[in-house]
Coordinates of C-alpha atoms and ligand atoms in Angstrom, one line a residue:
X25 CA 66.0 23.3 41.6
X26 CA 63.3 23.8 39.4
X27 CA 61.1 26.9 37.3
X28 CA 57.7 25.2 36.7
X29 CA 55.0 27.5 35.1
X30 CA 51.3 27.0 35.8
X31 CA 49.6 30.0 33.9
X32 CA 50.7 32.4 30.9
X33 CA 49.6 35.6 29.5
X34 CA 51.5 38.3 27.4
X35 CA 55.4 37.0 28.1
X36 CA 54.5 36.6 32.0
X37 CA 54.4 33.9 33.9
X38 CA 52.6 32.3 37.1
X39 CA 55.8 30.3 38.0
X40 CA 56.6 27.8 41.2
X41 CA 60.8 28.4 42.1
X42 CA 61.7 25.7 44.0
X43 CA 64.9 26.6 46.9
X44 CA 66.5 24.7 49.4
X45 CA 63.9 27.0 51.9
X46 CA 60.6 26.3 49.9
X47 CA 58.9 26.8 46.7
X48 CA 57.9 30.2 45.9
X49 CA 55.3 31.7 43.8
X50 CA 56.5 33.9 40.7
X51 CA 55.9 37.3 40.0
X52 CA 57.6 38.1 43.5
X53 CA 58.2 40.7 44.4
X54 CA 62.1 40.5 47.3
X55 CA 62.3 43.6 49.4
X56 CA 65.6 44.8 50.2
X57 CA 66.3 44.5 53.7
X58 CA 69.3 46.5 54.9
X59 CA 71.2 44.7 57.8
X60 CA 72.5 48.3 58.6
X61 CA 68.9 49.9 58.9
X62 CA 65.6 48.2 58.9
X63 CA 62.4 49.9 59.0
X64 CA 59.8 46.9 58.7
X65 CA 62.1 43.8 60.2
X66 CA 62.1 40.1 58.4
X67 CA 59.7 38.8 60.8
X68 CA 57.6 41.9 60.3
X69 CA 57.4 41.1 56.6
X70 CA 57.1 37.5 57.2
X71 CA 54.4 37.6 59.9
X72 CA 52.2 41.1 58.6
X73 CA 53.2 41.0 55.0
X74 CA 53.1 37.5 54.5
X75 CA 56.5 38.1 52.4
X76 CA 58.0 34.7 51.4
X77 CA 61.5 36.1 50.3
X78 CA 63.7 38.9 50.9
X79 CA 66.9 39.7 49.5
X80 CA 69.6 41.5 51.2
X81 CA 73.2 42.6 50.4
X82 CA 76.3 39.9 50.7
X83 CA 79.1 42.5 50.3
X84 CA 77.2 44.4 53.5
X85 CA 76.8 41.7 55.5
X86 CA 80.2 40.6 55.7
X87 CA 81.5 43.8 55.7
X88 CA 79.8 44.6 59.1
X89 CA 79.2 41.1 60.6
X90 CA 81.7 38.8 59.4
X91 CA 81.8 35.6 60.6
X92 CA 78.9 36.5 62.9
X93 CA 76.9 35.6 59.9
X94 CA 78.6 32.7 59.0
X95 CA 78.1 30.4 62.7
X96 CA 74.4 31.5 62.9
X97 CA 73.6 31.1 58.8
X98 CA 71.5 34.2 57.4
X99 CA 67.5 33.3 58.4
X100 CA 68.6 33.5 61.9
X101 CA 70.5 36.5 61.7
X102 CA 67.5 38.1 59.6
X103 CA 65.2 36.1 62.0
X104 CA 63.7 34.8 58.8
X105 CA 62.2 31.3 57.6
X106 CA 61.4 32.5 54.1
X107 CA 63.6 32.2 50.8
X108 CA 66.5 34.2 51.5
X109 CA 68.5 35.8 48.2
X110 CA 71.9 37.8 48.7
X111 CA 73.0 40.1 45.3
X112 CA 76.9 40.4 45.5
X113 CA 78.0 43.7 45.9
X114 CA 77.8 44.4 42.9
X115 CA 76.1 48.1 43.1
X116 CA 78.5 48.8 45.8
X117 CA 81.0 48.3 42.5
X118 CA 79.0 50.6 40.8
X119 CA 78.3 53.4 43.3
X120 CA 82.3 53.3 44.6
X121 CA 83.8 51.8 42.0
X122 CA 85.3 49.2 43.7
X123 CA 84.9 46.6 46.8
X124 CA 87.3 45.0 48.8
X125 CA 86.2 41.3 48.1
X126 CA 87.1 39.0 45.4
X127 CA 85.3 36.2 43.0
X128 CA 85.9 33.5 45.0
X129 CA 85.5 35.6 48.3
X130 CA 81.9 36.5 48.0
X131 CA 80.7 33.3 46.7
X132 CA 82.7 31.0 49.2
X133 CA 80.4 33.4 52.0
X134 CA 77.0 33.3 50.5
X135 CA 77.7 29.6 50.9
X136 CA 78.6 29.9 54.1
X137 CA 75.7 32.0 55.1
X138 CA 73.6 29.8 53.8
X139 CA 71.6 32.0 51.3
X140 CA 69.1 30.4 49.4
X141 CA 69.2 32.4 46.0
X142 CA 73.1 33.6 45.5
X143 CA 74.7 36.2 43.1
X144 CA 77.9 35.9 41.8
X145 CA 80.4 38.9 41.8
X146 CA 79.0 40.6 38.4
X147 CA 80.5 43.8 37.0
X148 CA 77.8 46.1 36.7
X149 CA 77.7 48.1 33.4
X150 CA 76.1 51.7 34.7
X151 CA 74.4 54.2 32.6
X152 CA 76.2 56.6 30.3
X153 CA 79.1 54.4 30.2
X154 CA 81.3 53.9 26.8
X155 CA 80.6 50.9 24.5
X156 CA 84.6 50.0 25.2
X157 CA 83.7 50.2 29.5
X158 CA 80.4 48.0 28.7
X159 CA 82.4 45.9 26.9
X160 CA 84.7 44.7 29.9
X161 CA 81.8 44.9 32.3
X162 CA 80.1 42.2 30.2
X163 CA 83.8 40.2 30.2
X164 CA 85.0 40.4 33.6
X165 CA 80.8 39.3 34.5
X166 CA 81.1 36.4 32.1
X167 CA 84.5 35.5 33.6
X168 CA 83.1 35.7 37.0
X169 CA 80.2 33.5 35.9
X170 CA 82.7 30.7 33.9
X171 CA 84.7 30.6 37.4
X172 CA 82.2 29.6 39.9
X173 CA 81.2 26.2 39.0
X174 CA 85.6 25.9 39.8
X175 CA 84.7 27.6 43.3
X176 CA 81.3 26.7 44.8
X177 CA 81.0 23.8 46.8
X178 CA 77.5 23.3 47.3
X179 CA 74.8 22.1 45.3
X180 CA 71.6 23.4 47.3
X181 CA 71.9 26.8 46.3
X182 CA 70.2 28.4 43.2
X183 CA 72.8 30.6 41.7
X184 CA 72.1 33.8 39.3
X185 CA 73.8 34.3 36.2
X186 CA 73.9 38.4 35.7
X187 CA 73.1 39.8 32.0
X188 CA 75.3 43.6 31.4
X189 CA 75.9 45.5 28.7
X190 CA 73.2 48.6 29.9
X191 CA 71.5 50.7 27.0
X192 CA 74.2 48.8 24.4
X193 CA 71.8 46.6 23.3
X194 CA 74.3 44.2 21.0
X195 CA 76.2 44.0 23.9
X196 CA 73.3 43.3 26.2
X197 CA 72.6 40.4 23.4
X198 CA 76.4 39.0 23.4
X199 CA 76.0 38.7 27.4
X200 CA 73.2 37.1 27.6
X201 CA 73.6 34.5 24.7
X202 CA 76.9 33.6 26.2
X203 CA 75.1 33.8 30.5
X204 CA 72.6 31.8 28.5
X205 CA 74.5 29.0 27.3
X206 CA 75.9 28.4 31.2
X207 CA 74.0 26.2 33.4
X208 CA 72.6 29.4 35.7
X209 CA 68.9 28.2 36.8
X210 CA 67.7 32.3 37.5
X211 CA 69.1 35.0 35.1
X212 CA 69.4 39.1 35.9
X213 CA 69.2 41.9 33.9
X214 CA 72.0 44.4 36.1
X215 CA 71.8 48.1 35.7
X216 CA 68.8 49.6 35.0
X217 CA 68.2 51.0 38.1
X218 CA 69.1 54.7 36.8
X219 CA 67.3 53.7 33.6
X220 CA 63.9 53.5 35.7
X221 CA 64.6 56.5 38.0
X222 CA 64.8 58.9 34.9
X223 CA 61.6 56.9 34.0
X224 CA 63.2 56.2 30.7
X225 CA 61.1 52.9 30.4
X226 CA 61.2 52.5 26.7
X227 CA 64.5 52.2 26.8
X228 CA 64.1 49.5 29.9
X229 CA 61.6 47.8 27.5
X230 CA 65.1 47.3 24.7
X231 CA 66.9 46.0 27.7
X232 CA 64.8 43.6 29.0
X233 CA 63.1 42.1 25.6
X234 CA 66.7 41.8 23.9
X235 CA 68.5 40.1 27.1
X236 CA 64.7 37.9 27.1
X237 CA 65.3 37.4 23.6
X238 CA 68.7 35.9 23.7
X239 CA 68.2 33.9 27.0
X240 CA 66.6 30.5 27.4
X241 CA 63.3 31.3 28.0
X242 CA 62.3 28.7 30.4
X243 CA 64.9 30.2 33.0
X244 CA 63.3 33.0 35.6
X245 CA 64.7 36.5 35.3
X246 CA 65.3 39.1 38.2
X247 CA 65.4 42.5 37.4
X248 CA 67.2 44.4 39.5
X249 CA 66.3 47.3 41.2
X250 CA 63.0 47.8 40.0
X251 CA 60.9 48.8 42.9
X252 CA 57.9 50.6 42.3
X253 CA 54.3 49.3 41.5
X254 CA 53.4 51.2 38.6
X255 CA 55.6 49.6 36.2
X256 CA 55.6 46.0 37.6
X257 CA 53.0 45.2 35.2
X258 CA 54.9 46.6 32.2
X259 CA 58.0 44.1 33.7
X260 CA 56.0 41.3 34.4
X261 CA 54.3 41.4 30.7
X262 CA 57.9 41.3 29.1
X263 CA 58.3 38.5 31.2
X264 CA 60.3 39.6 34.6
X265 CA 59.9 36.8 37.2
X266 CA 61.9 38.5 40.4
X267 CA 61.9 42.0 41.3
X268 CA 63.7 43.6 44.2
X269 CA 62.7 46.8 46.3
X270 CA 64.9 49.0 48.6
X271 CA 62.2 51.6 46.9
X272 CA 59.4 51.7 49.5
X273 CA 61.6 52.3 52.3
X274 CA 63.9 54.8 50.3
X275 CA 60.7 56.9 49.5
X276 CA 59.5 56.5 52.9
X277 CA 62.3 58.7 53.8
X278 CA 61.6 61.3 51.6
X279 CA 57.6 61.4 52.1
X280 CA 56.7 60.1 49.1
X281 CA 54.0 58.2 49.0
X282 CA 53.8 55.0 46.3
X283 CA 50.7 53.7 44.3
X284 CA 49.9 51.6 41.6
X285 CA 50.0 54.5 39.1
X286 CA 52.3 57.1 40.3
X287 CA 54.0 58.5 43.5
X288 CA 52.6 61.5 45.5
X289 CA 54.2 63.7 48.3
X290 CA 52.4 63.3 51.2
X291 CA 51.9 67.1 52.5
X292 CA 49.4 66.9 48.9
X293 CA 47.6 64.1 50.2
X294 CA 43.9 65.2 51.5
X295 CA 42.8 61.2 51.4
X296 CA 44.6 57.8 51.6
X297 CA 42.3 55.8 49.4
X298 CA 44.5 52.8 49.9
X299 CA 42.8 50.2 51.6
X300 CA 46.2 48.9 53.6
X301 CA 46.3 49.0 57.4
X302 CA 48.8 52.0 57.7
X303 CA 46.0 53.3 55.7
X304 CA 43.1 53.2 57.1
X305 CA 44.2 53.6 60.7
X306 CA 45.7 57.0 59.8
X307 CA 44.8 59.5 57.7
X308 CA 47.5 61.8 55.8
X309 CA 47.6 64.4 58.4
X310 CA 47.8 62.3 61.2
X311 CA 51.0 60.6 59.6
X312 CA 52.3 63.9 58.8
X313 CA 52.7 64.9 62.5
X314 CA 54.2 61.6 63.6
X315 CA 58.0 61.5 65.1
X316 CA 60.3 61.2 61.8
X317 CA 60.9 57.4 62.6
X318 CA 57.2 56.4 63.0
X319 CA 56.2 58.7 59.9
X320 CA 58.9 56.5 57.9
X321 CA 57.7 53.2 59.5
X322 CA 54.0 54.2 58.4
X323 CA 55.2 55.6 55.3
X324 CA 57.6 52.4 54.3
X325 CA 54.1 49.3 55.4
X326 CA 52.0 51.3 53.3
X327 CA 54.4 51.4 50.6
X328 CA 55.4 47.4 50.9
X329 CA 51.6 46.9 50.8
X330 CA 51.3 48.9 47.2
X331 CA 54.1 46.8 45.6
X332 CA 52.6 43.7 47.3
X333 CA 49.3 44.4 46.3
X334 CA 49.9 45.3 42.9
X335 CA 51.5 42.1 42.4
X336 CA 48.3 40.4 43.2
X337 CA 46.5 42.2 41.0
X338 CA 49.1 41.4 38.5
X339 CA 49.3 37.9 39.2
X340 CA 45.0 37.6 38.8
X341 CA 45.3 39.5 35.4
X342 CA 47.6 37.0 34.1
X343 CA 45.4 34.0 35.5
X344 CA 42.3 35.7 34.2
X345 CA 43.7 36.5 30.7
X346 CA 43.7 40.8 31.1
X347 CA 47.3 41.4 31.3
X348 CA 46.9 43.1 28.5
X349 CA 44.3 45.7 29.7
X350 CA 45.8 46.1 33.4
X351 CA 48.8 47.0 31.4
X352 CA 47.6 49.6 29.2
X353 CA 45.4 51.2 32.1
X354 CA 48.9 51.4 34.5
X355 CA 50.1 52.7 30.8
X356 CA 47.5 55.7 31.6
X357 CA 49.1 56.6 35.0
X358 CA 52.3 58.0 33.3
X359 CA 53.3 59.1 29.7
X360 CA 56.5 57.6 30.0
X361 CA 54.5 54.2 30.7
X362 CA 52.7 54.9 27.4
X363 CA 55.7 55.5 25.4
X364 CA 57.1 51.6 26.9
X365 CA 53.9 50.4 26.0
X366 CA 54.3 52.2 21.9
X367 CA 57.6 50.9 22.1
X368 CA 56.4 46.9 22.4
X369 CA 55.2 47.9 18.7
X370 CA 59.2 46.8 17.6
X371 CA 58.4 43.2 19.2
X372 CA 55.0 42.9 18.3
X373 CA 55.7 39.7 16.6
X374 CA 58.1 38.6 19.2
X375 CA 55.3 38.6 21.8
X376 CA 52.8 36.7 19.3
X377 CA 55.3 34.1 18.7
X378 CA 55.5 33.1 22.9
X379 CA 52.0 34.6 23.9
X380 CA 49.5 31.9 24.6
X381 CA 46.9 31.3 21.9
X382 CA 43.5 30.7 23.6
X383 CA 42.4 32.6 26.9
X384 CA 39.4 32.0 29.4
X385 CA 37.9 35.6 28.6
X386 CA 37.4 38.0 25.9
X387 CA 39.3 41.2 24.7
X388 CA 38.6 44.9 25.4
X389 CA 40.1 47.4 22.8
X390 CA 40.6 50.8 24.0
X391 CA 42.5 52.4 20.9
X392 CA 44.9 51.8 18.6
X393 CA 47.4 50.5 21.2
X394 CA 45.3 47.1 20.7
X395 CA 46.8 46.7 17.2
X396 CA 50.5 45.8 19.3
X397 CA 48.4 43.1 21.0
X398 CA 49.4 39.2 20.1
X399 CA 46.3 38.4 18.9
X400 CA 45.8 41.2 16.3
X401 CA 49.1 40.6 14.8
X402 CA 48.5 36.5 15.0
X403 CA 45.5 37.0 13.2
X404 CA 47.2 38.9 10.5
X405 CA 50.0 36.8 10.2
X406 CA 47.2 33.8 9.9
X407 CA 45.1 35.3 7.0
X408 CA 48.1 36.2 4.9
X409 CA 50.1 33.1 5.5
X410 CA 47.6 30.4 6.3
X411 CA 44.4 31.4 4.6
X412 CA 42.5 31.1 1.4
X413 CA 39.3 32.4 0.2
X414 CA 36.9 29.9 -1.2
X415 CA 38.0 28.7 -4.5
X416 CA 34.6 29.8 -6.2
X417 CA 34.4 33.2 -4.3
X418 CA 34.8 35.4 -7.5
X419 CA 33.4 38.5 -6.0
X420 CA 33.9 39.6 -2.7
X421 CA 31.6 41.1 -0.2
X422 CA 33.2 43.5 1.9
X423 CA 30.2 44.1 4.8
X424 CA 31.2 46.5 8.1
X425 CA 31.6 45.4 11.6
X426 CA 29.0 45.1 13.5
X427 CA 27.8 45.9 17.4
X428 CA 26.9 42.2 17.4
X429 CA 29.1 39.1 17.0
X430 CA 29.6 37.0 15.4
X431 CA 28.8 39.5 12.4
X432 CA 27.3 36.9 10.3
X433 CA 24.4 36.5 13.1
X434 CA 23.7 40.1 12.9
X435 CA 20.4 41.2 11.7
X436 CA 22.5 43.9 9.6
X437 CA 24.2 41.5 7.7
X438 CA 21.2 39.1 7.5
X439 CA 19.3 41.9 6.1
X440 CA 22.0 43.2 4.0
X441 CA 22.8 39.6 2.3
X442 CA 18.6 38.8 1.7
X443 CA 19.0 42.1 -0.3
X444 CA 21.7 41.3 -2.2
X445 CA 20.6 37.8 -2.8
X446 CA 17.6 39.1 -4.3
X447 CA 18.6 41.0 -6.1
X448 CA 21.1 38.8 -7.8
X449 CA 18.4 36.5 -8.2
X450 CA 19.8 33.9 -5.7
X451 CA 23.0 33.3 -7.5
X452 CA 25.2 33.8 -4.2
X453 CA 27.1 30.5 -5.0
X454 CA 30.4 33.2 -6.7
X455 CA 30.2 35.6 -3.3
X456 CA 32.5 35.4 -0.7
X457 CA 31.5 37.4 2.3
X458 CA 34.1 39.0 4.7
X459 CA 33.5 41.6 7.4
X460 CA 35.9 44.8 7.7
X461 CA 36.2 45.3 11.3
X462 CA 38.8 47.3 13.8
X463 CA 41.2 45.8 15.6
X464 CA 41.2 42.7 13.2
X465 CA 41.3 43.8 9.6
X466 CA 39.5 41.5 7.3
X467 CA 37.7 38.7 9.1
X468 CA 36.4 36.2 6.6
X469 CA 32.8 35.2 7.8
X470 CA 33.3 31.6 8.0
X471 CA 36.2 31.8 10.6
X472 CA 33.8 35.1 12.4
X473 CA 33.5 32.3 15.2
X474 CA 36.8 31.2 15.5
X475 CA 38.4 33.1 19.2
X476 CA 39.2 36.0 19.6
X477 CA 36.9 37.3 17.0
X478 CA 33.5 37.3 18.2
X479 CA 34.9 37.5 21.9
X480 CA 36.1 41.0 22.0
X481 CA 34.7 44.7 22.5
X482 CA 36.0 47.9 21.3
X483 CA 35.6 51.2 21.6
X484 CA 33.9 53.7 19.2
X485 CA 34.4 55.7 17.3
X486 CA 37.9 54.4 16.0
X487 CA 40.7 56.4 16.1
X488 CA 42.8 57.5 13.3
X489 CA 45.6 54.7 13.2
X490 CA 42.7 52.1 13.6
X491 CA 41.2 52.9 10.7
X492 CA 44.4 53.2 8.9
X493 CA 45.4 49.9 10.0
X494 CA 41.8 48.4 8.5
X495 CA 42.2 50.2 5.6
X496 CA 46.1 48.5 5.0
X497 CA 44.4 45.2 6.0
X498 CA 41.5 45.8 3.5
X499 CA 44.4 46.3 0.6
X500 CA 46.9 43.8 1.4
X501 CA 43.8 41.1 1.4
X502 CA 42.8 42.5 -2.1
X503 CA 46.3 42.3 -3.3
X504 CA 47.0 38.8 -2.2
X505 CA 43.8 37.3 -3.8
X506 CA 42.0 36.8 -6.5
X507 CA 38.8 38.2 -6.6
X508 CA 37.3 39.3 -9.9
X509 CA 34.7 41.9 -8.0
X510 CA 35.1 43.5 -4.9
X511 CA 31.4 45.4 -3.6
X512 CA 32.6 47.4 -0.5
X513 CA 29.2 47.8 2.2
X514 CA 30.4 51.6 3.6
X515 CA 29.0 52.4 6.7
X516 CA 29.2 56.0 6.8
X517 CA 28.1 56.2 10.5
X518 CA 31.7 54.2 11.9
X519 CA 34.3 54.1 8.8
X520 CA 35.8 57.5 7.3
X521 CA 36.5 57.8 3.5
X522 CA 39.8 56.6 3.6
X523 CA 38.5 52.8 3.6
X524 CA 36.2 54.0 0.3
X525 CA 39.9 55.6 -1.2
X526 CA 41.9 52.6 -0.1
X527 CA 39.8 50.2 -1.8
X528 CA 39.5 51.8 -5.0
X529 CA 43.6 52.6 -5.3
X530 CA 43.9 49.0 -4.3
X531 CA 41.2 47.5 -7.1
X532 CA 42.6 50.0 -9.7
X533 CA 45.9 48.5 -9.4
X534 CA 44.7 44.8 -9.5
X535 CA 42.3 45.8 -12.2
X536 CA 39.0 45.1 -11.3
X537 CA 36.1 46.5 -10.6
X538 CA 34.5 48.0 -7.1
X539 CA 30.9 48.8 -6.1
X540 CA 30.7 51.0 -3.1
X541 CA 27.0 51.3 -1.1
X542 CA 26.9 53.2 1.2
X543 CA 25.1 53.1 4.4
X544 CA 24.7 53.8 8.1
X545 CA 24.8 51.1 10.9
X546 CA 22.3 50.4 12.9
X547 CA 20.2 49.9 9.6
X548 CA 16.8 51.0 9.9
X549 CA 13.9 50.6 7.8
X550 CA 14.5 54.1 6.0
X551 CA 18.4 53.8 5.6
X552 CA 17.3 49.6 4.0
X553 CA 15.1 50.9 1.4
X554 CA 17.7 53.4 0.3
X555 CA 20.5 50.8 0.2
X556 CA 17.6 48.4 -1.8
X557 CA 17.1 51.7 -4.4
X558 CA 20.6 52.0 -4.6
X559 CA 21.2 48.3 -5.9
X560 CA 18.5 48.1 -7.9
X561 CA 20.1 51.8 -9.8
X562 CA 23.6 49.6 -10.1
X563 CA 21.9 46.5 -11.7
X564 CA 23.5 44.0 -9.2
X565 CA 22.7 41.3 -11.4
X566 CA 25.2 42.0 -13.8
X567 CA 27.7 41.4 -11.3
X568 CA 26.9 37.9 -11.5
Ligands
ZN610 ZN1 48.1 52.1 52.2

């Protein structure tokens, strides 16, 4: 049994699982097939769908068909060939409070049955529940996990280790540390299934990045009961591998109608701009007026399609590099996704430290939900832990961003530097020459080429925090070194004042002395001459 990953981005993963039943591609998506009701089969899924696992209930299938199960092995009672995965019970512990199984009982049958991804019999934490009832769920889950390895008897089946402890997130952090340390290949994070029906996905984001943070990472993680597309992405990125779905059928029932950024009734559908067959055959109306059964069967494809589909897109965005920006525009669809999004500002350095460093494609910055991104706070923690100016860089040249990269190929800064060399009489050999530029802070111009750098794009004007966060960059990189000058290049046209009132609070504490010129980008012949007269008025030369 092995978790091999072929592509990162962000915490996600491209991942091959390997089962007794085939290898399977990670992020996968398992719908939840209900032995009890079924309203796309297995083989439906297998043949239409192209759905390579399914997961289905343990606790219900030997409930209702008992031994049944057991002779025929559970792909030819599903009528399946795929990967099959069986969850315990364990929300029917949590919905009723109790089962009539035990420990040993439940695993001893999903041995029998021949599942291919098993669950032992975890203790699910709930929501709302006391830190003293969390507490025992995360014992009696970690006493269930110690036993098994005493009670299974087979070694062909890829066993799940459970992580509880619900929105106590020391607790979450104790259960998985200690799930971590046994030798589970797939991990879960239980419980959160009320957590993402009150769309409280900040808090969802705590869950999952502490249990991530105190698991092995290597290991693939299922969260359970997370079934609708628009916040896959946002699960993937933290680094989800598995995800389970009893949502598109459940929302079948009650008409609603699933996409990648939201969920919409469907008597206020006019359009179905899905491209899926259930889709395009029928149009909203047409659905409406089916029989209740058809209308659900409809209903429940197109839905199956959205989750599958989205995964896809996921999956491409993580091999192209974009996770990123697929995950801020599903951030768009709902503010509660935005608020997740604000929240990975807590674990901003968390996701530098395990984000992979170069990418096949440049960045797009939308706002100042870039600055969370890996490679904004990479490059910060780079220039203040790793970099030095020049040794003979006594004055430094503080020139703006510019439209073109890198900056130091600009015909701004060309013209801007041929000014200032003459007028210092070509004694440039004491400058040091850094760019101020949004999302990156200070970017000294002879690492302007080094990725991501030059290969990125953002949108202008900046907003407030943007410039804030150049501004804090601008004074932390005066603080920390030791220029004797600082001349600050103020373009008026893309930076507000408070980069003019940073720099000067920040050389008035370190003592030295600032020349501010202001001027507007693109430079033009008139806006030149004025920043020439303006030099020549300040004697430049003395600076030298
Ligand atoms: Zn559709």
């Amino acid at each position: 049994m092995s978790f091999e990953i072929k592509d990162r981005d962000l915490l996600a993963r491209i991942g091959r699982l390997e089962t007794k039943s085939g290898v399977i591609e990670t992020p996968l998506l398992l719908p939840v097939i209900n032995p009890t009701i079924q309203s796309i089969s297995p083989k439906t899924m297998e043949n239409t769908f192209d759905c390579k696992a399914l997961i289905t209930n343990s606790y219900i299938i030997k409930k209702h068909f008992q031994d049944k199960v057991a002779q025929k092995g559970i792909h030819d009672f599903l009528d399946f060939t795929g990967v099959v995965m069986t969850d315990s019970g364990a929300y029917q512990i949590l919905e009723y409070g109790e089962v009539e199984t035990s420990s040993k009982e439940i695993v001893l049958y999903q041995e029998k049955i021949g599942t291919d991804i098993a669950t032992i019999l975890d203790t699910p934490t709930g929501w709302a529940t006391s830190r003293t009832h969390a507490r025992y769920t995360v014992k009696q889950t970690l006493k269930a996990a110690k036993e098994l390895t005493k009670i299974k008897s087979r070694d062909d089946i890829v066993w799940v280790g459970p992580v509880q402890g619900g929105q106590h997130l020391n607790l979450v952090a104790r259960s998985a540390r200690e799930m971590g340390k046994l030798p589970f290949p797939i991990h879960a994070l239980g419980s959160p299934t009320r957590v993402m029906e009150q769309y409280m996905f900040d808090i969802l984001v705590d869950m999952i990045l502490t249990a991530k943070m105190n698991l092995p990472l290597e290991r693939p993680l299922h969260l359970f009961g997370a079934g609708h597309p628009f916040m896959f992405a946002l699960a993937v990125a933290l680094g989800c591998d598995l995800f389970d779905s009893a949502a598109y059928a459940i929302y079948a029932r009650e008409n609603r109608y699933m996409t990648e950024y939201g969920t919409i009734r469907l008597s206020q559908l006019d359009h179905f701009t899905c491209p899926c067959p259930a889709c395009t055959k029928n149009s909203p109306q047409d659905v409406l007026s089916m029989p209740e059964t058809e209308k659900q069967k409809t209903l429940a494809q197109h839905n199956l399609y959205a989750s599958f589909f989205e995964i896809k897109r996921i999956k491409q965005a993580i091999t192209e590099g974009r996770l990123w920006e697929h995950l801020e525009m599903r951030a768009h669809g709902h503010p509660s996704l935005l608020q997740a999004l604000k929240r990975l500002q807590k674990y901003s350095e968390y996701l530098e430290k395990h984000s992979p460093i170069t990418k096949k494609s440049g960045l797009f910055f939308f706002g100042s939900l870039g600055q969370i991104r890996p490679e904004v706070v990479r490059h910060r923690k780079r220039l203040s832990k790793r970099y030095s100016p020049p040794k003979k860089g006594k004055i430094l040249v503080l020139l703006p961003q510019t439209p073109m990269r890198p900056f130091h190929k600009s015909r701004e800064h060309q013209r801007i530097l041929k000014e200032v060399e003459q007028k210092i009489g070509g004694k440039t050999h004491n400058i040091h020459v850094c760019t101020y530029a949004a999302p990156f802070g200070i970017v000294p111009t002879e690492l302007d080429e080094v990725y991501p750098l030059s290969q990125y794009e953002i949108a202008t004007p900046h907003d407030l925090e943007t410039t804030n966060y150049t501004a804090q960059q601008i004074m932390e990189y005066i603080m920390t070194t030791n220029y004797e000058r600082v001349v600050l290049f103020w373009d008026t046209n893309l930076w507000k004042r408070n980069i003019v009132t940073t720099c000067r609070r920040t050389c008035k504490k370190r003592n030295i002395p600032l020349v501010v010129l202001k001027l507007r980008i693109p430079l033009n012949k008139k806006t030149l001459e004025k920043l020439a007269t303006s030099m020549e008025h300040l004697n430049l030369r003395t600076l030298t």
